[in-house]
mmCIF file of C-alpha atoms in Angstrom:
data_model
loop_
_atom_site.group_PDB
_atom_site.id
_atom_site.type_symbol
_atom_site.label_atom_id
_atom_site.label_comp_id
_atom_site.label_asym_id
_atom_site.label_seq_id
_atom_site.Cartn_x
_atom_site.Cartn_y
_atom_site.Cartn_z
ATOM 1 C CA GLU A 1 141.611 -16.880 76.169
ATOM 2 C CA SER A 2 138.275 -15.004 75.988
ATOM 3 C CA GLU A 3 136.725 -17.485 78.452
ATOM 4 C CA ASP A 4 139.603 -16.912 80.893
ATOM 5 C CA VAL A 5 139.107 -13.145 80.604
ATOM 6 C CA ARG A 6 135.368 -13.542 81.210
ATOM 7 C CA ARG A 7 135.972 -15.663 84.317
ATOM 8 C CA LYS A 8 138.476 -13.156 85.683
ATOM 9 C CA GLU A 9 136.032 -10.284 85.105
ATOM 10 C CA PHE A 10 133.263 -12.252 86.830
ATOM 11 C CA THR A 11 135.494 -12.988 89.832
ATOM 12 C CA LYS A 12 136.483 -9.322 90.003
ATOM 13 C CA TYR A 13 132.827 -8.234 89.800
ATOM 14 C CA THR A 14 131.725 -10.530 92.647
ATOM 15 C CA LYS A 15 134.619 -9.425 94.866
ATOM 16 C CA ASN A 16 133.937 -5.737 94.234
ATOM 17 C CA LEU A 17 130.161 -6.033 94.623
ATOM 18 C CA GLU A 18 129.463 -3.630 97.447
ATOM 19 C CA ILE A 19 126.063 -3.995 99.062
ATOM 20 C CA VAL A 20 125.387 -0.715 100.844
ATOM 21 C CA LYS A 21 121.731 -1.420 101.622
ATOM 22 C CA ALA A 22 119.967 -4.759 101.902
ATOM 23 C CA TYR A 23 116.387 -5.630 102.743
ATOM 24 C CA LYS A 24 114.941 -8.770 104.264
ATOM 25 C CA HIS A 25 111.433 -9.979 103.453
ATOM 26 C CA SER A 26 109.605 -13.027 104.752
ATOM 27 C CA ILE A 27 106.307 -14.707 103.966
ATOM 28 C CA VAL A 28 104.703 -17.490 106.008
ATOM 29 C CA PHE A 29 101.485 -19.226 105.066
ATOM 30 C CA LYS A 30 99.688 -22.204 106.564
ATOM 31 C CA VAL A 31 96.876 -24.442 105.347
ATOM 32 C CA GLU A 32 94.906 -26.751 107.643
ATOM 33 C CA THR A 33 91.993 -29.053 106.921
ATOM 34 C CA VAL A 34 89.003 -29.540 109.198
ATOM 35 C CA GLY A 35 87.178 -32.727 110.061
ATOM 36 C CA ASP A 36 88.126 -36.095 111.517
ATOM 37 C CA ILE A 37 91.424 -36.360 109.592
ATOM 38 C CA ARG A 38 93.402 -33.188 110.090
ATOM 39 C CA LYS A 39 96.121 -32.329 107.598
ATOM 40 C CA LYS A 40 98.297 -29.251 107.472
ATOM 41 C CA MET A 41 100.913 -27.580 105.310
ATOM 42 C CA GLU A 42 103.252 -24.728 106.196
ATOM 43 C CA THR A 43 105.645 -22.764 103.983
ATOM 44 C CA GLN A 44 108.119 -20.039 104.885
ATOM 45 C CA VAL A 45 110.026 -17.926 102.358
ATOM 46 C CA ARG A 46 112.796 -15.564 103.512
ATOM 47 C CA ALA A 47 114.517 -13.298 100.999
ATOM 48 C CA ILE A 48 117.480 -10.960 101.371
ATOM 49 C CA CYS A 49 118.236 -8.629 98.441
ATOM 50 C CA ASP A 50 120.371 -5.561 97.956
ATOM 51 C CA ASP A 51 118.353 -2.427 97.271
ATOM 52 C CA LYS A 52 118.874 -2.683 93.485
ATOM 53 C CA VAL A 53 118.041 -6.422 93.400
ATOM 54 C CA ARG A 54 121.363 -7.307 91.787
ATOM 55 C CA TYR A 55 122.022 -10.025 94.359
ATOM 56 C CA CYS A 56 119.314 -12.021 96.150
ATOM 57 C CA ARG A 57 119.344 -14.978 98.509
ATOM 58 C CA LEU A 58 116.130 -16.891 99.213
ATOM 59 C CA HIS A 59 115.539 -19.557 101.850
ATOM 60 C CA VAL A 60 112.454 -21.731 101.348
ATOM 61 C CA GLU A 61 111.203 -24.219 103.932
ATOM 62 C CA ALA A 62 108.012 -26.237 103.547
ATOM 63 C CA ARG A 63 106.424 -29.180 105.317
ATOM 64 C CA ARG A 64 103.138 -31.032 105.161
ATOM 65 C CA SER A 65 101.417 -33.936 106.860
ATOM 66 C CA PRO A 66 102.106 -37.491 105.601
ATOM 67 C CA PHE A 67 100.143 -38.385 102.487
ATOM 68 C CA GLY A 68 99.285 -41.810 101.025
ATOM 69 C CA GLU A 69 101.850 -44.398 102.136
ATOM 70 C CA GLU A 70 104.135 -41.843 103.817
ATOM 71 C CA SER A 71 104.748 -42.356 107.537
ATOM 72 C CA ARG A 72 106.672 -39.132 108.214
ATOM 73 C CA GLU A 73 106.192 -35.459 107.398
ATOM 74 C CA TRP A 74 107.194 -34.439 103.873
ATOM 75 C CA GLU A 75 109.762 -31.624 103.976
ATOM 76 C CA LEU A 76 111.452 -29.300 101.506
ATOM 77 C CA LYS A 77 114.440 -27.025 102.083
ATOM 78 C CA ALA A 78 115.914 -24.816 99.372
ATOM 79 C CA LEU A 79 118.543 -22.104 99.082
ATOM 80 C CA ILE A 80 118.334 -19.944 95.950
ATOM 81 C CA GLN A 81 120.925 -17.308 95.030
ATOM 82 C CA THR A 82 120.767 -14.982 92.017
ATOM 83 C CA LEU A 83 123.268 -12.464 90.670
ATOM 84 C CA TYR A 84 122.722 -9.911 87.893
ATOM 85 C CA PRO A 85 125.737 -8.389 86.115
ATOM 86 C CA GLU A 86 126.583 -4.708 86.195
ATOM 87 C CA MET A 87 123.953 -2.682 84.330
ATOM 88 C CA PRO A 88 125.303 -1.091 81.115
ATOM 89 C CA LYS A 89 124.256 2.510 80.448
ATOM 90 C CA THR A 90 125.190 2.694 76.740
ATOM 91 C CA PHE A 91 125.763 0.385 73.775
ATOM 92 C CA GLU A 92 129.489 1.051 74.055
ATOM 93 C CA GLN A 93 129.508 -0.131 77.657
ATOM 94 C CA MET A 94 127.533 -3.225 76.709
ATOM 95 C CA TYR A 95 129.934 -4.173 73.909
ATOM 96 C CA GLU A 96 132.941 -3.662 76.185
ATOM 97 C CA GLN A 97 131.367 -5.548 79.095
ATOM 98 C CA VAL A 98 133.051 -8.964 79.178
ATOM 99 C CA HIS A 99 130.769 -10.417 81.850
ATOM 100 C CA ARG A 100 127.092 -9.842 81.061
ATOM 101 C CA GLU A 101 125.554 -13.125 82.189
ATOM 102 C CA PHE A 102 122.923 -13.789 84.834
ATOM 103 C CA ASN A 103 123.958 -16.463 87.337
ATOM 104 C CA GLY A 104 121.787 -18.550 89.614
ATOM 105 C CA LEU A 105 122.440 -21.314 92.129
ATOM 106 C CA VAL A 106 119.806 -23.598 93.670
ATOM 107 C CA GLU A 107 120.401 -26.147 96.435
ATOM 108 C CA ILE A 108 117.298 -28.174 97.243
ATOM 109 C CA GLN A 109 116.378 -31.198 99.351
ATOM 110 C CA TRP A 110 112.913 -32.727 99.617
ATOM 111 C CA GLY A 111 111.105 -35.918 100.565
ATOM 112 C CA SER A 112 109.596 -37.904 103.414
ATOM 113 C CA GLU A 113 111.346 -41.103 104.579
ATOM 114 C CA GLU A 114 113.885 -40.846 101.747
ATOM 115 C CA LYS A 115 115.309 -37.521 100.637
ATOM 116 C CA ASN A 116 115.972 -36.206 97.129
ATOM 117 C CA THR A 117 118.812 -33.717 96.695
ATOM 118 C CA MET A 118 119.629 -31.507 93.718
ATOM 119 C CA ASN A 119 122.180 -28.741 93.114
ATOM 120 C CA ILE A 120 121.423 -26.587 90.070
ATOM 121 C CA LYS A 121 123.624 -24.008 88.361
ATOM 122 C CA LEU A 122 121.927 -21.629 85.919
ATOM 123 C CA GLN A 123 123.507 -19.127 83.548
ATOM 124 C CA GLY A 124 121.525 -16.721 81.375
ATOM 125 C CA GLN A 125 123.344 -15.291 78.367
ATOM 126 C CA GLN A 126 122.867 -14.117 74.784
ATOM 127 C CA SER A 127 122.874 -16.562 71.892
ATOM 128 C CA ARG A 128 124.651 -15.759 68.643
ATOM 129 C CA ASP A 129 121.309 -14.862 67.008
ATOM 130 C CA GLN A 130 120.518 -12.464 69.859
ATOM 131 C CA LYS A 131 123.879 -10.713 69.413
ATOM 132 C CA VAL A 132 123.182 -10.318 65.678
ATOM 133 C CA TRP A 133 119.716 -8.983 66.534
ATOM 134 C CA MET A 134 121.301 -6.601 69.046
ATOM 135 C CA LYS A 135 123.507 -5.050 66.354
ATOM 136 C CA LYS A 136 120.545 -4.832 63.979
ATOM 137 C CA ILE A 137 118.504 -2.985 66.609
ATOM 138 C CA GLU A 138 121.294 -0.463 67.107
ATOM 139 C CA ARG A 139 121.521 0.207 63.353
ATOM 140 C CA GLU A 140 117.943 0.074 62.095
ATOM 141 C CA GLN A 141 115.271 0.627 64.753
ATOM 142 C CA ASN A 142 115.161 4.386 64.316
ATOM 143 C CA ASP A 143 111.660 4.741 65.789
ATOM 144 C CA LEU A 144 112.959 3.540 69.153
ATOM 145 C CA SER A 145 114.706 5.795 71.633
ATOM 146 C CA GLU A 146 118.261 4.965 72.689
ATOM 147 C CA THR A 147 116.952 3.677 76.020
ATOM 148 C CA GLU A 148 114.418 1.387 74.304
ATOM 149 C CA LYS A 149 117.100 0.072 71.948
ATOM 150 C CA LEU A 150 119.368 -0.704 74.869
ATOM 151 C CA ILE A 151 116.600 -2.517 76.754
ATOM 152 C CA GLU A 152 115.784 -4.630 73.682
ATOM 153 C CA ALA A 153 119.450 -5.418 73.079
ATOM 154 C CA ALA A 154 120.127 -6.383 76.708
ATOM 155 C CA LYS A 155 117.728 -9.332 76.805
ATOM 156 C CA LEU A 156 119.156 -12.747 77.675
ATOM 157 C CA ASN A 157 117.611 -15.444 75.486
ATOM 158 C CA GLN A 158 119.769 -18.499 76.228
ATOM 159 C CA TYR A 159 119.859 -20.400 79.523
ATOM 160 C CA GLN A 160 122.284 -23.185 80.402
ATOM 161 C CA ILE A 161 121.522 -25.492 83.319
ATOM 162 C CA VAL A 162 123.685 -28.100 85.033
ATOM 163 C CA ALA A 163 122.005 -30.179 87.748
ATOM 164 C CA ASP A 164 123.740 -32.695 90.002
ATOM 165 C CA TYR A 165 121.190 -34.897 91.722
ATOM 166 C CA LYS A 166 120.597 -37.859 93.975
ATOM 167 C CA LEU A 167 117.014 -39.022 93.571
ATOM 168 C CA THR A 168 114.848 -41.749 95.014
ATOM 169 C CA PRO A 169 113.654 -44.520 92.643
ATOM 170 C CA THR A 170 110.106 -43.111 92.744
ATOM 171 C CA THR A 171 111.222 -39.625 91.689
ATOM 172 C CA LYS A 172 113.373 -41.068 88.881
ATOM 173 C CA TYR A 173 110.348 -43.020 87.642
ATOM 174 C CA TYR A 174 108.177 -39.894 87.481
ATOM 175 C CA LEU A 175 110.906 -37.897 85.699
ATOM 176 C CA ARG A 176 111.326 -40.627 83.057
ATOM 177 C CA ASP A 177 107.561 -40.544 82.456
ATOM 178 C CA LEU A 178 107.689 -36.760 82.104
ATOM 179 C CA LEU A 179 110.532 -36.958 79.566
ATOM 180 C CA THR A 180 108.625 -39.592 77.572
ATOM 181 C CA LEU A 181 105.573 -37.308 77.527
ATOM 182 C CA LEU A 182 107.663 -34.390 76.241
ATOM 183 C CA LYS A 183 109.136 -36.545 73.472
ATOM 184 C CA SER A 184 105.698 -37.658 72.304
ATOM 185 C CA TYR A 185 104.262 -34.118 72.456
ATOM 186 C CA ASN A 186 106.823 -32.764 69.980
ATOM 187 C CA TYR A 187 107.882 -36.016 68.276
ATOM 188 C CA MET A 188 108.048 -34.522 64.731
ATOM 189 C CA ASN A 189 110.785 -32.097 65.811
ATOM 190 C CA THR A 190 112.573 -34.273 68.367
ATOM 191 C CA GLU A 191 115.963 -35.908 67.915
ATOM 192 C CA VAL A 192 117.056 -38.632 70.346
ATOM 193 C CA ASN A 193 120.598 -40.013 70.573
ATOM 194 C CA VAL A 194 122.555 -42.085 73.043
ATOM 195 C CA SER A 195 124.342 -39.924 75.592
ATOM 196 C CA GLU A 196 128.119 -40.244 75.548
ATOM 197 C CA LYS A 197 129.556 -37.728 77.994
ATOM 198 C CA THR A 198 126.987 -37.016 80.744
ATOM 199 C CA ARG A 199 127.958 -38.839 83.917
ATOM 200 C CA GLU A 200 125.590 -40.611 86.291
ATOM 201 C CA GLY A 201 123.786 -38.232 88.616
ATOM 202 C CA ARG A 202 124.080 -35.215 86.316
ATOM 203 C CA MET A 203 121.678 -33.563 83.873
ATOM 204 C CA GLN A 204 122.503 -30.707 81.478
ATOM 205 C CA ALA A 205 120.052 -28.552 79.565
ATOM 206 C CA LYS A 206 120.153 -25.555 77.241
ATOM 207 C CA LEU A 207 117.089 -23.449 76.445
ATOM 208 C CA THR A 208 117.394 -21.047 73.501
ATOM 209 C CA ILE A 209 114.549 -18.595 72.820
ATOM 210 C CA GLU A 210 114.113 -17.133 69.340
ATOM 211 C CA PRO A 211 115.003 -13.452 69.959
ATOM 212 C CA ILE A 212 112.499 -11.557 67.779
ATOM 213 C CA SER A 213 109.022 -12.975 68.448
ATOM 214 C CA ARG A 214 110.050 -15.053 71.514
ATOM 215 C CA ARG A 215 107.346 -17.604 70.633
ATOM 216 C CA PHE A 216 109.722 -20.379 69.560
ATOM 217 C CA CYS A 217 112.366 -22.188 71.557
ATOM 218 C CA THR A 218 114.847 -25.026 71.250
ATOM 219 C CA ILE A 219 115.719 -27.281 74.190
ATOM 220 C CA LEU A 220 118.765 -29.542 74.382
ATOM 221 C CA LEU A 221 118.543 -32.033 77.258
ATOM 222 C CA GLU A 222 121.357 -34.418 78.171
ATOM 223 C CA THR A 223 120.885 -37.152 80.775
ATOM 224 C CA PRO A 224 123.076 -40.187 81.543
ATOM 225 C CA GLU A 225 120.836 -42.268 79.251
ATOM 226 C CA SER A 226 120.094 -40.000 76.282
ATOM 227 C CA ARG A 227 120.673 -36.744 74.446
ATOM 228 C CA VAL A 228 117.351 -35.191 73.376
ATOM 229 C CA LEU A 229 116.956 -32.134 71.135
ATOM 230 C CA PHE A 230 113.524 -30.474 70.942
ATOM 231 C CA ASN A 231 113.544 -28.200 67.865
ATOM 232 C CA ASN A 232 111.292 -25.175 67.266
ATOM 233 C CA ILE A 233 108.792 -25.680 70.046
ATOM 234 C CA VAL A 234 105.878 -23.271 69.519
ATOM 235 C CA VAL A 235 104.281 -21.677 72.572
ATOM 236 C CA PRO A 236 101.070 -19.579 72.654
ATOM 237 C CA PHE A 237 102.710 -16.696 74.535
ATOM 238 C CA GLN A 238 105.862 -14.589 74.486
ATOM 239 C CA PHE A 239 108.644 -16.072 76.572
ATOM 240 C CA PRO A 240 109.673 -13.737 79.405
ATOM 241 C CA THR A 241 113.407 -13.074 79.309
ATOM 242 C CA MET A 242 115.838 -11.710 81.854
ATOM 243 C CA ASN A 243 117.273 -8.316 81.034
ATOM 244 C CA ILE A 244 120.585 -7.000 82.345
ATOM 245 C CA ARG A 245 119.458 -3.444 81.478
ATOM 246 C CA ARG A 246 116.388 -3.586 83.703
ATOM 247 C CA ASN A 247 116.502 -1.372 86.780
ATOM 248 C CA PHE A 248 114.431 -2.413 89.771
ATOM 249 C CA GLY A 249 114.957 0.709 91.850
ATOM 250 C CA SER A 250 114.994 0.603 95.634
ATOM 251 C CA ILE A 251 112.745 -2.021 97.213
ATOM 252 C CA HIS A 252 111.995 -1.635 100.898
ATOM 253 C CA SER A 253 109.115 -3.999 101.723
ATOM 254 C CA VAL A 254 106.860 -6.774 100.453
ATOM 255 C CA ARG A 255 104.172 -4.144 99.832
ATOM 256 C CA HIS A 256 106.672 -2.242 97.685
ATOM 257 C CA VAL A 257 107.396 -5.428 95.704
ATOM 258 C CA VAL A 258 103.687 -6.065 95.059
ATOM 259 C CA GLU A 259 103.106 -2.443 94.015
ATOM 260 C CA ARG A 260 106.117 -2.551 91.677
ATOM 261 C CA ILE A 261 104.881 -5.748 89.972
ATOM 262 C CA GLU A 262 101.380 -4.293 89.613
ATOM 263 C CA LYS A 263 102.684 -1.053 88.095
ATOM 264 C CA GLU A 264 105.093 -2.803 85.727
ATOM 265 C CA ASN A 265 102.169 -4.800 84.290
ATOM 266 C CA ARG A 266 99.827 -1.860 83.739
ATOM 267 C CA ALA A 267 98.943 -0.702 80.243
ATOM 268 C CA GLU A 268 101.473 1.774 78.824
ATOM 269 C CA CYS A 269 101.181 5.028 76.908
ATOM 270 C CA ILE A 270 104.331 6.062 75.006
ATOM 271 C CA VAL A 271 104.668 9.606 73.654
ATOM 272 C CA LYS A 272 107.356 10.726 71.193
ATOM 273 C CA SER A 273 107.776 13.940 69.215
ATOM 274 C CA THR A 274 105.369 13.000 66.412
ATOM 275 C CA LYS A 275 103.771 9.708 67.423
ATOM 276 C CA VAL A 276 101.694 8.343 70.306
ATOM 277 C CA GLN A 277 101.165 4.728 71.325
ATOM 278 C CA THR A 278 97.977 4.608 73.399
ATOM 279 C CA PHE A 279 97.198 2.463 76.449
ATOM 280 C CA ASP A 280 95.284 0.018 74.216
ATOM 281 C CA ASN A 281 98.289 -0.301 71.854
ATOM 282 C CA LEU A 282 97.034 1.940 69.036
ATOM 283 C CA PHE A 283 99.331 4.347 67.153
ATOM 284 C CA TYR A 284 98.503 7.797 65.803
ATOM 285 C CA ARG A 285 100.376 10.923 64.765
ATOM 286 C CA ALA A 286 100.198 13.802 67.243
ATOM 287 C CA PRO A 287 103.075 16.292 67.077
ATOM 288 C CA ILE A 288 104.166 17.683 70.442
ATOM 289 C CA THR A 289 104.297 21.510 70.561
ATOM 290 C CA PRO A 290 105.639 24.065 73.105
ATOM 291 C CA CYS A 291 102.185 24.033 74.726
ATOM 292 C CA PHE A 292 101.526 21.440 77.430
ATOM 293 C CA HIS A 293 99.717 18.283 76.282
ATOM 294 C CA VAL A 294 97.829 16.127 78.785
ATOM 295 C CA LEU A 295 99.181 12.570 78.569
ATOM 296 C CA ALA A 296 97.234 11.055 81.441
ATOM 297 C CA LYS A 297 94.916 12.165 84.224
ATOM 298 C CA ASP A 298 92.703 10.710 86.907
ATOM 299 C CA CYS A 299 89.085 10.746 85.719
ATOM 300 C CA SER A 300 87.574 8.955 88.718
ATOM 301 C CA SER A 301 86.413 12.186 90.357
ATOM 302 C CA GLU A 302 85.856 15.874 89.657
ATOM 303 C CA THR A 303 89.141 16.614 91.445
ATOM 304 C CA PRO A 304 91.819 14.519 89.683
ATOM 305 C CA ARG A 305 94.407 12.888 91.943
ATOM 306 C CA PHE A 306 97.087 13.285 89.267
ATOM 307 C CA ASN A 307 97.875 14.849 85.887
ATOM 308 C CA VAL A 308 100.780 14.077 83.543
ATOM 309 C CA LEU A 309 101.693 16.775 80.995
ATOM 310 C CA LEU A 310 104.390 17.085 78.332
ATOM 311 C CA ARG A 311 105.629 19.873 76.050
ATOM 312 C CA LYS A 312 108.581 20.801 73.856
ATOM 313 C CA ILE A 313 111.031 23.337 75.280
ATOM 314 C CA ASN A 314 110.790 25.217 71.967
ATOM 315 C CA LYS A 315 109.421 24.397 68.528
ATOM 316 C CA ASN A 316 112.850 23.897 66.916
ATOM 317 C CA SER A 317 114.115 21.455 69.528
ATOM 318 C CA GLU A 318 113.323 17.853 70.400
ATOM 319 C CA GLU A 319 114.082 18.472 74.083
ATOM 320 C CA LYS A 320 111.010 18.288 76.297
ATOM 321 C CA GLU A 321 109.612 19.153 79.703
ATOM 322 C CA LEU A 322 107.522 16.736 81.772
ATOM 323 C CA LYS A 323 105.164 17.862 84.526
ATOM 324 C CA VAL A 324 103.478 15.494 86.995
ATOM 325 C CA ILE A 325 100.929 16.994 89.377
ATOM 326 C CA ASN A 326 99.371 15.125 92.278
ATOM 327 C CA GLU A 327 97.574 16.184 95.459
ATOM 328 C CA GLU A 328 100.832 16.843 97.336
ATOM 329 C CA ASN A 329 103.411 18.082 94.821
ATOM 330 C CA THR A 330 104.153 19.415 91.363
ATOM 331 C CA ILE A 331 107.164 17.658 89.825
ATOM 332 C CA VAL A 332 108.891 19.022 86.716
ATOM 333 C CA LEU A 333 111.691 17.379 84.725
ATOM 334 C CA ARG A 334 113.177 19.709 82.107
ATOM 335 C CA LEU A 335 115.882 18.852 79.578
ATOM 336 C CA ASN A 336 117.800 21.869 78.312
ATOM 337 C CA LYS A 337 121.077 21.626 76.361
ATOM 338 C CA ASN A 338 121.357 17.936 77.271
ATOM 339 C CA GLN A 339 121.124 18.759 80.981
ATOM 340 C CA MET A 340 118.184 17.471 83.037
ATOM 341 C CA THR A 341 116.908 19.715 85.821
ATOM 342 C CA VAL A 342 114.475 18.483 88.476
ATOM 343 C CA TYR A 343 111.987 20.820 90.163
ATOM 344 C CA VAL A 344 109.603 20.041 93.015
ATOM 345 C CA ASN A 345 107.104 22.784 93.808
ATOM 346 C CA ASP A 346 109.213 25.282 91.793
ATOM 347 C CA GLU A 347 112.405 24.480 93.724
ATOM 348 C CA ILE A 348 115.427 22.776 92.123
ATOM 349 C CA VAL A 349 116.232 19.399 93.682
ATOM 350 C CA LYS A 350 119.714 17.947 93.172
ATOM 351 C CA SER A 351 120.386 15.399 95.917
ATOM 352 C CA VAL A 352 119.473 11.782 95.198
ATOM 353 C CA GLU A 353 118.063 11.267 98.698
ATOM 354 C CA LYS A 354 115.688 14.221 98.411
ATOM 355 C CA MET A 355 114.559 13.210 94.922
ATOM 356 C CA GLU A 356 113.709 9.712 96.153
ATOM 357 C CA GLN A 357 111.620 11.226 98.961
ATOM 358 C CA TYR A 358 109.351 12.610 96.230
ATOM 359 C CA GLY A 359 109.379 9.367 94.207
ATOM 360 C CA ILE A 360 111.924 10.567 91.622
ATOM 361 C CA TYR A 361 114.662 8.092 90.674
ATOM 362 C CA GLN A 362 117.624 8.615 88.344
ATOM 363 C CA ILE A 363 118.029 5.261 86.597
ATOM 364 C CA THR A 364 120.856 6.297 84.267
ATOM 365 C CA GLU A 365 122.519 9.556 83.278
ATOM 366 C CA GLU A 366 119.705 10.104 80.746
ATOM 367 C CA LEU A 367 116.691 8.254 82.157
ATOM 368 C CA TYR A 368 114.556 9.307 85.125
ATOM 369 C CA LYS A 369 111.557 7.647 86.712
ATOM 370 C CA ILE A 370 108.692 9.222 88.661
ATOM 371 C CA ASP A 371 106.968 6.592 90.795
ATOM 372 C CA ILE A 372 104.124 8.005 92.868
ATOM 373 C CA GLU A 373 101.097 6.210 94.221
ATOM 374 C CA ASP A 374 98.833 6.501 91.179
ATOM 375 C CA VAL A 375 101.193 6.689 88.212
ATOM 376 C CA LEU A 376 104.602 5.542 86.971
ATOM 377 C CA VAL A 377 106.425 7.631 84.326
ATOM 378 C CA HIS A 378 109.779 7.084 82.593
ATOM 379 C CA PHE A 379 111.315 10.163 80.941
ATOM 380 C CA ASP A 380 114.651 10.711 79.181
ATOM 381 C CA GLY A 381 114.122 14.296 78.038
ATOM 382 C CA TYR A 382 112.820 13.252 74.624
ATOM 383 C CA GLU A 383 110.227 10.582 75.278
ATOM 384 C CA ALA A 384 107.711 9.857 78.032
ATOM 385 C CA LYS A 385 106.467 6.393 78.845
#
């Protein structure tokens, strides 16, 4: 019954998904060799996404000159579609949200004389351990703000893949060799059994990432020949996970995409009422007072291009005021009696369109983002990041 409800909610969500704005991006790059034997490769990527990047459709086309024993150009064509669920604003909304999975669909064809085809369905969801961890975060992580708790709890750590394929004998040979290599790499924690239910031309896989450290994973792989379980694979890095709580904001161009990625990967400084996490990940106690404290500033010249300041509204309250000053504007976000007020150059700004002109974005009812050329600040009235 719960699965039927989930499917109905998903169908309803896709039907009601209203794309008001969409943006198209394209990238083309070519590589050519010089000399007596000229070879070339060309790739084109075209992407269409709604302005919040909930739904995206990518077309990829690539071709290169024949190589080795090939007599014709090698070609690749792919269609990739991704869909994020509705973004929850509170824990209550997340618990009540029946459909909170990420869905992806890939259709791909590649080859030279003979073509390989593969259709892949991907679903990102939360494992049982992640759901337990989510409830624990809500109860115990008191040093995190509500927004941080929600972001941690909204991570998707389990990915199910179903691939229907039609492959050439050469490609099948290489894939068997790759599977054999994976078995030998982790042979102490690998279980291999005869497959009983996977039909010819289909592969199923499930990747589960340990939710706390995200440095361990388990992979279940089912092919027509075998069922292979890789237990507790250790990786030297933290697995990136999709997050249904993440907000991309409006994206208008490829330049905007590159800038957003660069800013998201900068070092962070997080300031709370009594504690500061510095850009180099150190913690120290520094109570915020009703006087303005400088959180960040441009030190590259005698005339700073920006300053970020924070203060308490009054000494008996946790509500705060954020001020961001750059060469063009002075932006102030002030929380008073649970109501956020936005000022630009001492004037109150209420309309969403005008706020976005100044680089101010309301992500949720509580969380705002200031995204100007030199600095990116998240502020919920209590904490600046």
